Structure formats: structure tokens, C-alpha cells
PDB file of C-alpha atoms and ligand atoms in Angstrom:
ATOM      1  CA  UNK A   1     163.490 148.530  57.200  1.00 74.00           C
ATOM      2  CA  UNK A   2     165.257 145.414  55.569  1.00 93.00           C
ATOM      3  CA  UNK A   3     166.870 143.589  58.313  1.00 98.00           C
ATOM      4  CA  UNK A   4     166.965 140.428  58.875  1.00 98.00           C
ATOM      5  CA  UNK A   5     166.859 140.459  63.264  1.00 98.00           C
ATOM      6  CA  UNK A   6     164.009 143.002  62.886  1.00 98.00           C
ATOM      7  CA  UNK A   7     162.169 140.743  61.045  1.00 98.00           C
ATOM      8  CA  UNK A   8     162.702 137.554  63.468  1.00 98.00           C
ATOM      9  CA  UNK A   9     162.002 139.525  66.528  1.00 98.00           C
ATOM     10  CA  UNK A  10     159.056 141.316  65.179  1.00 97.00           C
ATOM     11  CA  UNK A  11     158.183 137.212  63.982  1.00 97.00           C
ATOM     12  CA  UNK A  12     157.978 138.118  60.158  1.00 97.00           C
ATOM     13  CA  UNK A  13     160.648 135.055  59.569  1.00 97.00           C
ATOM     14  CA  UNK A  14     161.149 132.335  62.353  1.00 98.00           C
ATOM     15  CA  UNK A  15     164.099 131.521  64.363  1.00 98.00           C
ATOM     16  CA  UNK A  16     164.862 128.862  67.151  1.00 98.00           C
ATOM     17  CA  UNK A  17     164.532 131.291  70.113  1.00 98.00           C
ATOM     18  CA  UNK A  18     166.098 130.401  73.119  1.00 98.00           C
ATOM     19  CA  UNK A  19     165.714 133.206  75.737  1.00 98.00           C
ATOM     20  CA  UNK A  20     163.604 136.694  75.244  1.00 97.00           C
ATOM     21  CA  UNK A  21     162.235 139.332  77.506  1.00 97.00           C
ATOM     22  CA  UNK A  22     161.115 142.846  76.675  1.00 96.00           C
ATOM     23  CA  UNK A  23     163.925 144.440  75.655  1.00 97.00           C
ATOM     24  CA  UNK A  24     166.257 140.976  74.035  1.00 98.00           C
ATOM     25  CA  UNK A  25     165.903 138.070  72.139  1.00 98.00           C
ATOM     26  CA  UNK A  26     168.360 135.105  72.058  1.00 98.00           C
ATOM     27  CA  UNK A  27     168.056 132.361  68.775  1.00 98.00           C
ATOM     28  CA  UNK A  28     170.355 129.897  67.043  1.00 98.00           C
ATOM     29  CA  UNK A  29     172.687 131.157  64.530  1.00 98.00           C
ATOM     30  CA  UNK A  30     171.559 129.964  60.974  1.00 98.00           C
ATOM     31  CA  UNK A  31     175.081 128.541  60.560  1.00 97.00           C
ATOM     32  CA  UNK A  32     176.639 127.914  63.477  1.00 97.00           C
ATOM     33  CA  UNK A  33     180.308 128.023  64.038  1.00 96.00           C
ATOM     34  CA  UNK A  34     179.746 125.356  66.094  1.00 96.00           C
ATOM     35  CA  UNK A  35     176.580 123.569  66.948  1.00 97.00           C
ATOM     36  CA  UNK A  36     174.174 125.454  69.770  1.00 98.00           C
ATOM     37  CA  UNK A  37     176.124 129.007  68.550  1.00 98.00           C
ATOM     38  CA  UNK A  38     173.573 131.404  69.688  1.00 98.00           C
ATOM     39  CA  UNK A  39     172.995 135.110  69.085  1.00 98.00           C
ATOM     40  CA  UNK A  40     172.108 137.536  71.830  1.00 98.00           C
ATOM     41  CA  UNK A  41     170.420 140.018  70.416  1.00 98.00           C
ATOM     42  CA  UNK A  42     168.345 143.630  71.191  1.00 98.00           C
ATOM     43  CA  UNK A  43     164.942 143.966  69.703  1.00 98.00           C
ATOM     44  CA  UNK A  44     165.628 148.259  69.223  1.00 97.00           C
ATOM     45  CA  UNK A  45     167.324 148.216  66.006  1.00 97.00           C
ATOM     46  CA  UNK A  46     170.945 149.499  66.848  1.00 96.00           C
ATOM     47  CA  UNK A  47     173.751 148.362  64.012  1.00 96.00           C
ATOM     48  CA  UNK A  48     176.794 148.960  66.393  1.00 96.00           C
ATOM     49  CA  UNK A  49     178.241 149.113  69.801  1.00 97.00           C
ATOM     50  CA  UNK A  50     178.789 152.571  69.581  1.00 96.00           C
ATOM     51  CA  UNK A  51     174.853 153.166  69.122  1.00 96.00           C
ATOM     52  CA  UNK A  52     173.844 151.189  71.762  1.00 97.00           C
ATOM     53  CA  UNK A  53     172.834 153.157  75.078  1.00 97.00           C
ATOM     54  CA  UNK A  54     174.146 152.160  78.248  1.00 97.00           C
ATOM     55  CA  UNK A  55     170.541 150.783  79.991  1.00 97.00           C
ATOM     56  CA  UNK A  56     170.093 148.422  76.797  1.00 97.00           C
ATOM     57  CA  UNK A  57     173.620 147.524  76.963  1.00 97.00           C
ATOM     58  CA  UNK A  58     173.539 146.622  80.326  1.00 98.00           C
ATOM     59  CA  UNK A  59     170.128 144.398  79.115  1.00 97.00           C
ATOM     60  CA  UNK A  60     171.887 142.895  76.526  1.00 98.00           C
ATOM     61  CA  UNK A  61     175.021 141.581  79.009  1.00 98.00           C
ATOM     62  CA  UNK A  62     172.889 140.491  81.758  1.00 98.00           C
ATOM     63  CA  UNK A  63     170.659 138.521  79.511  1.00 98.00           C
ATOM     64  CA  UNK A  64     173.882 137.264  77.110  1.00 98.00           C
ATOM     65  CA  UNK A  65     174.940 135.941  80.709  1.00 98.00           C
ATOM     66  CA  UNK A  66     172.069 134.091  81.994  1.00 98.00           C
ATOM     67  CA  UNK A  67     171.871 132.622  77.829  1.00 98.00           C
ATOM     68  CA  UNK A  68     175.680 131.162  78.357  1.00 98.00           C
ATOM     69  CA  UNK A  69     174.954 129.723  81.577  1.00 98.00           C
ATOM     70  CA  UNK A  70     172.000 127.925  79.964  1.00 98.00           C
ATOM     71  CA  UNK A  71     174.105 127.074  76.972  1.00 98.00           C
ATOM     72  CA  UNK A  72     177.044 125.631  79.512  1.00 98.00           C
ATOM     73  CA  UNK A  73     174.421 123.656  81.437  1.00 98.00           C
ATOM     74  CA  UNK A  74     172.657 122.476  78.249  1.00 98.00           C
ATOM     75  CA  UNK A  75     175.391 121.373  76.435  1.00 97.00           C
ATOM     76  CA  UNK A  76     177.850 120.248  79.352  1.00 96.00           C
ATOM     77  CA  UNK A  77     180.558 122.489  77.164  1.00 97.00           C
ATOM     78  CA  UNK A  78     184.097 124.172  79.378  1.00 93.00           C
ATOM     79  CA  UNK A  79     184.136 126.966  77.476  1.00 97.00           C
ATOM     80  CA  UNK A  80     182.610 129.294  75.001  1.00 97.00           C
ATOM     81  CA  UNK A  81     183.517 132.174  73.083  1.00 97.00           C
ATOM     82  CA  UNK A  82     181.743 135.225  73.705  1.00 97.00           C
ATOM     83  CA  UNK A  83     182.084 137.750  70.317  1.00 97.00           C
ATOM     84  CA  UNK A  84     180.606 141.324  68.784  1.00 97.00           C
ATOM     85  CA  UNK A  85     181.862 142.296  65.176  1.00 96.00           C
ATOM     86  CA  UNK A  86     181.900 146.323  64.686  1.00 95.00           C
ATOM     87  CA  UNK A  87     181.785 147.198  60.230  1.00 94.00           C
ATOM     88  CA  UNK A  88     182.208 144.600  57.397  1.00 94.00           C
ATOM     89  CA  UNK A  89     186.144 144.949  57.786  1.00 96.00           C
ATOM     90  CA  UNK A  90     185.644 142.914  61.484  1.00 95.00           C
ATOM     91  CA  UNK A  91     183.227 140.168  59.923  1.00 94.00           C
ATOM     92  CA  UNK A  92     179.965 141.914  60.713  1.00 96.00           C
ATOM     93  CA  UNK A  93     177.361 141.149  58.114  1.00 97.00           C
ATOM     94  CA  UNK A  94     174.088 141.857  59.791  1.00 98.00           C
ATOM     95  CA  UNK A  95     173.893 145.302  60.719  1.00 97.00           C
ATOM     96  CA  UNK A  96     171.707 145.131  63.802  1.00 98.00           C
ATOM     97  CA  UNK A  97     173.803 144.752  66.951  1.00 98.00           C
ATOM     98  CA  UNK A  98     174.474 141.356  68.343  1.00 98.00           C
ATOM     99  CA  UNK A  99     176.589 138.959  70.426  1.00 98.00           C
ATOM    100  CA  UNK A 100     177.976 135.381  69.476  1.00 98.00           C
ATOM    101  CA  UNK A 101     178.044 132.688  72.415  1.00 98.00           C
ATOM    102  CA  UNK A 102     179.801 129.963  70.323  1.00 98.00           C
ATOM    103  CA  UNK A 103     180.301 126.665  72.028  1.00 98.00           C
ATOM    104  CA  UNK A 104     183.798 125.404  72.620  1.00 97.00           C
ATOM    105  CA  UNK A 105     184.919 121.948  72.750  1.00 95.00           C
ATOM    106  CA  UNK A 106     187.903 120.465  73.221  1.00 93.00           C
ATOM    107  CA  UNK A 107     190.197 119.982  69.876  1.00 91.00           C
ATOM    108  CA  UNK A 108     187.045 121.631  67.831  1.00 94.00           C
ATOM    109  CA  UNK A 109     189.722 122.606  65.710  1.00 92.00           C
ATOM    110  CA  UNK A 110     188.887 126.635  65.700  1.00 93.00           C
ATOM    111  CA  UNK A 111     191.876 129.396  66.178  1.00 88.00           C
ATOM    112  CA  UNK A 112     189.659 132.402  66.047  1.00 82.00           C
ATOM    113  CA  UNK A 113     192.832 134.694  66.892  1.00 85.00           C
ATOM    114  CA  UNK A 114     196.218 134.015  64.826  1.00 87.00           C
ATOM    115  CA  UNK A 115     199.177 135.805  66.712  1.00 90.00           C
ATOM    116  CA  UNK A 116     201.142 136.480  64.259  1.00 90.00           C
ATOM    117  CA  UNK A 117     201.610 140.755  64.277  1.00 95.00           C
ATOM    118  CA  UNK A 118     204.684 141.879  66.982  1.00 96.00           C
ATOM    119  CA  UNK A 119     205.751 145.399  67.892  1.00 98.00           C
ATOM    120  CA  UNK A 120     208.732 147.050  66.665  1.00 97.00           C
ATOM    121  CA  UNK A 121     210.960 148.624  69.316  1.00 98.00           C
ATOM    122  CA  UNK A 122     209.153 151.532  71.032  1.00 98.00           C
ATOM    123  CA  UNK A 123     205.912 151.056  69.149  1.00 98.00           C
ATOM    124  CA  UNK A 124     203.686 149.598  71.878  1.00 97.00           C
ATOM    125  CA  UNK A 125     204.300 152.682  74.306  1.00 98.00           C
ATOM    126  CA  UNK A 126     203.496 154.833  71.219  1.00 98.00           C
ATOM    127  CA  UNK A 127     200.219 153.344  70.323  1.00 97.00           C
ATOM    128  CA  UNK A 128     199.055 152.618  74.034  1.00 98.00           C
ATOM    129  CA  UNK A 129     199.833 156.504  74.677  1.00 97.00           C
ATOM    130  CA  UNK A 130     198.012 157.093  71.547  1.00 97.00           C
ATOM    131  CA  UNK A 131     194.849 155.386  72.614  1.00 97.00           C
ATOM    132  CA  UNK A 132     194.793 156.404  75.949  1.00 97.00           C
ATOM    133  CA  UNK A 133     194.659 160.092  75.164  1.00 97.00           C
ATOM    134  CA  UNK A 134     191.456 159.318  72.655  1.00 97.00           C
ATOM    135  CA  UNK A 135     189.861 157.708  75.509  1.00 97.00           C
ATOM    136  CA  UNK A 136     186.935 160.194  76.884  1.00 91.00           C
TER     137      UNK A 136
HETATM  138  P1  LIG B   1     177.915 138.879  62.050  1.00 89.99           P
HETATM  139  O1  LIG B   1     178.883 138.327  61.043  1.00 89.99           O
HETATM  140  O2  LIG B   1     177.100 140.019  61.498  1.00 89.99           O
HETATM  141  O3  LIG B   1     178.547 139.184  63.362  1.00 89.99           O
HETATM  142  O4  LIG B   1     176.939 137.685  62.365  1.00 89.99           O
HETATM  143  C1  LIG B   1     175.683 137.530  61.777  1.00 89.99           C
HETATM  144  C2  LIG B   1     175.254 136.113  62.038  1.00 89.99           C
HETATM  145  O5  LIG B   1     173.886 136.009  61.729  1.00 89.99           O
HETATM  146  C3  LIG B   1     175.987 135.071  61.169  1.00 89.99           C
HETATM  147  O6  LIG B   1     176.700 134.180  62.003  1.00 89.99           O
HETATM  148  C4  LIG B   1     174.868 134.400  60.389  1.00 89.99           C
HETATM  149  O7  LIG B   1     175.053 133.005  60.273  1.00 89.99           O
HETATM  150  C5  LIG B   1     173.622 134.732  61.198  1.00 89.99           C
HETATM  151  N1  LIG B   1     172.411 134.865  60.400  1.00 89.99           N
HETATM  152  C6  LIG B   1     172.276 135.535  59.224  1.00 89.99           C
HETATM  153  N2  LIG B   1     171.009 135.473  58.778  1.00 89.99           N
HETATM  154  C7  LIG B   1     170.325 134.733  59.699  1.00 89.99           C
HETATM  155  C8  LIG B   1     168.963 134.312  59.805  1.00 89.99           C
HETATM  156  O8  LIG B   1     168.126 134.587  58.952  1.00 89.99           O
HETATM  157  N3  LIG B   1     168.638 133.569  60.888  1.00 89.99           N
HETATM  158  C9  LIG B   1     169.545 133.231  61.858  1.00 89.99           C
HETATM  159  N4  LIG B   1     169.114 132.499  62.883  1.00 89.99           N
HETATM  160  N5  LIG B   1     170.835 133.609  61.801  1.00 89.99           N
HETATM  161  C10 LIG B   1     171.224 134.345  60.719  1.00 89.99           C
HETATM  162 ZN1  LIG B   2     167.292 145.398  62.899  1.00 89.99          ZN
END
């Protein structure tokens, strides 16, 4: 298979690792949104959260955890942003699932959400009722 995370967890390419146990690997983003942005990462090869099974998932937030707190400590940061893109149209390019711890500092100059959409009269109730009934 032709990805890219396969290949640095099964060490066929290198990566600055910062964190790995049996079932995840944490390394350096290649181009960091900001510097020390860090990828938590499962060694199965699952492209999305809705692949992932619940025992890795759990894996993958109690390591991504322990990696932030490291980060924090490490890099004396107040904050950090804590992301998973789902299909090209949300910004995922590597199909192998992953999270982004990105670093935070104060007037870094990132706006990673724009506000700019607002409902029309009666459409929030519509679409919460919506998505609430597709909920299983
Ligand atoms: P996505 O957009 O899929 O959520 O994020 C994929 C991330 O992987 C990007 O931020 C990109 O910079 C990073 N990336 C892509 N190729 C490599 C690589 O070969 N090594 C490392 N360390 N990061 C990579
Ligand atoms: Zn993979």
C-alpha cells in the first residue's frame, strides 16, 4: 500500500517521533502550522474516523493526551489546537487517520475558524432536528 504514515511507522521513510507504543505513533508534521505541530497517529491503517474501532480510538485519545501534555510542558505554550480532517473537501490529504496537536501562541496570527455563515429564521431547529434523528 502507498501511504505515506504506513511507511514511517513501519520505518521505510523517517520521521521525528515523539511518543509510540504498540498500537500509536506520534512525529512532527513535515510542515508545521506552527513549529512543534505534531501528528498523533495509529499504526493499523484506518483512512477515517468512521473506520476506526472504538478500543483503537480510545488508544489514539489517551496517547494524543499524554503527547499534548508533553508538547505544553516542552514548549511552555497556553494553548493548542487539537484537529482531525474527514475527505479532501475538510483538508485531509493523507488518507490514514490522524490527529493535529498544533501549538498556539499568543498573536500567532492563525483564525482556523471564520464565522461568517448565520441561520435564517427557523433554520437552526430544522437542521438540529434533522441531525438528531440520524444520530444512532
Ligand atoms: P491532513 O491534511 O491529511 O489532515 O494532514 C496531513 C499532514 O501530514 C499535513 O499537515 C502534512 O504536512 C503532513 N505530512 C505529509 N507528508 C508527510 C511526511 O512525509 N512526513 C511528515 N512528518 N508529515 C507529513
Ligand atoms: Zn497508512
Amino acid at each position: 500500500m502507498d501511504c505515506i504514515f504506513c511507511k514511517i511507522i513501519n520505518g521505510e521513510i523517517p520521521a521525528d517521533k515523539v511518543f509510540e507504543n504498540d498500537k500509536v505513533i506520534a512525529f512532527l508534521d513535515l510542515r508545521p502550522v506552527n513549529l512543534g505541530h505534531t501528528l498523533v497517529v495509529p499504526k493499523k491503517h484506518i483512512e477515517n474516523l468512521f473506520e476506526v474501532d472504538e478500543e483503537t480510538l480510545k488508544e489514539i485519545i489517551i496517547s494524543a493526551q499524554k503527547v499534548a501534555k508533553g508538547i505544553v510542558g516542552a514548549l511552555d505554550l497556553k494553548g493548542f489546537n487539537f484537529a482531525q480532517n474527514n475527505g479532501a473537501v475538510a483538508g485531509q490529504i493523507v488518507p490514514h487517520l490522524h490527529w493535529h496537536i498544533i501549538p498556539r501562541r499568543e498573536d500567532d496570527g492563525l483564525h482556523p475558524w471564520t464565522r461568517t455563515e448565520q441561520y435564517a429564521e427557523g433554520e437552526k431547529e430544522k437542521i438540529a432536528e434533522k441531525i438528531r434523528g440520524a444520530i444512532l
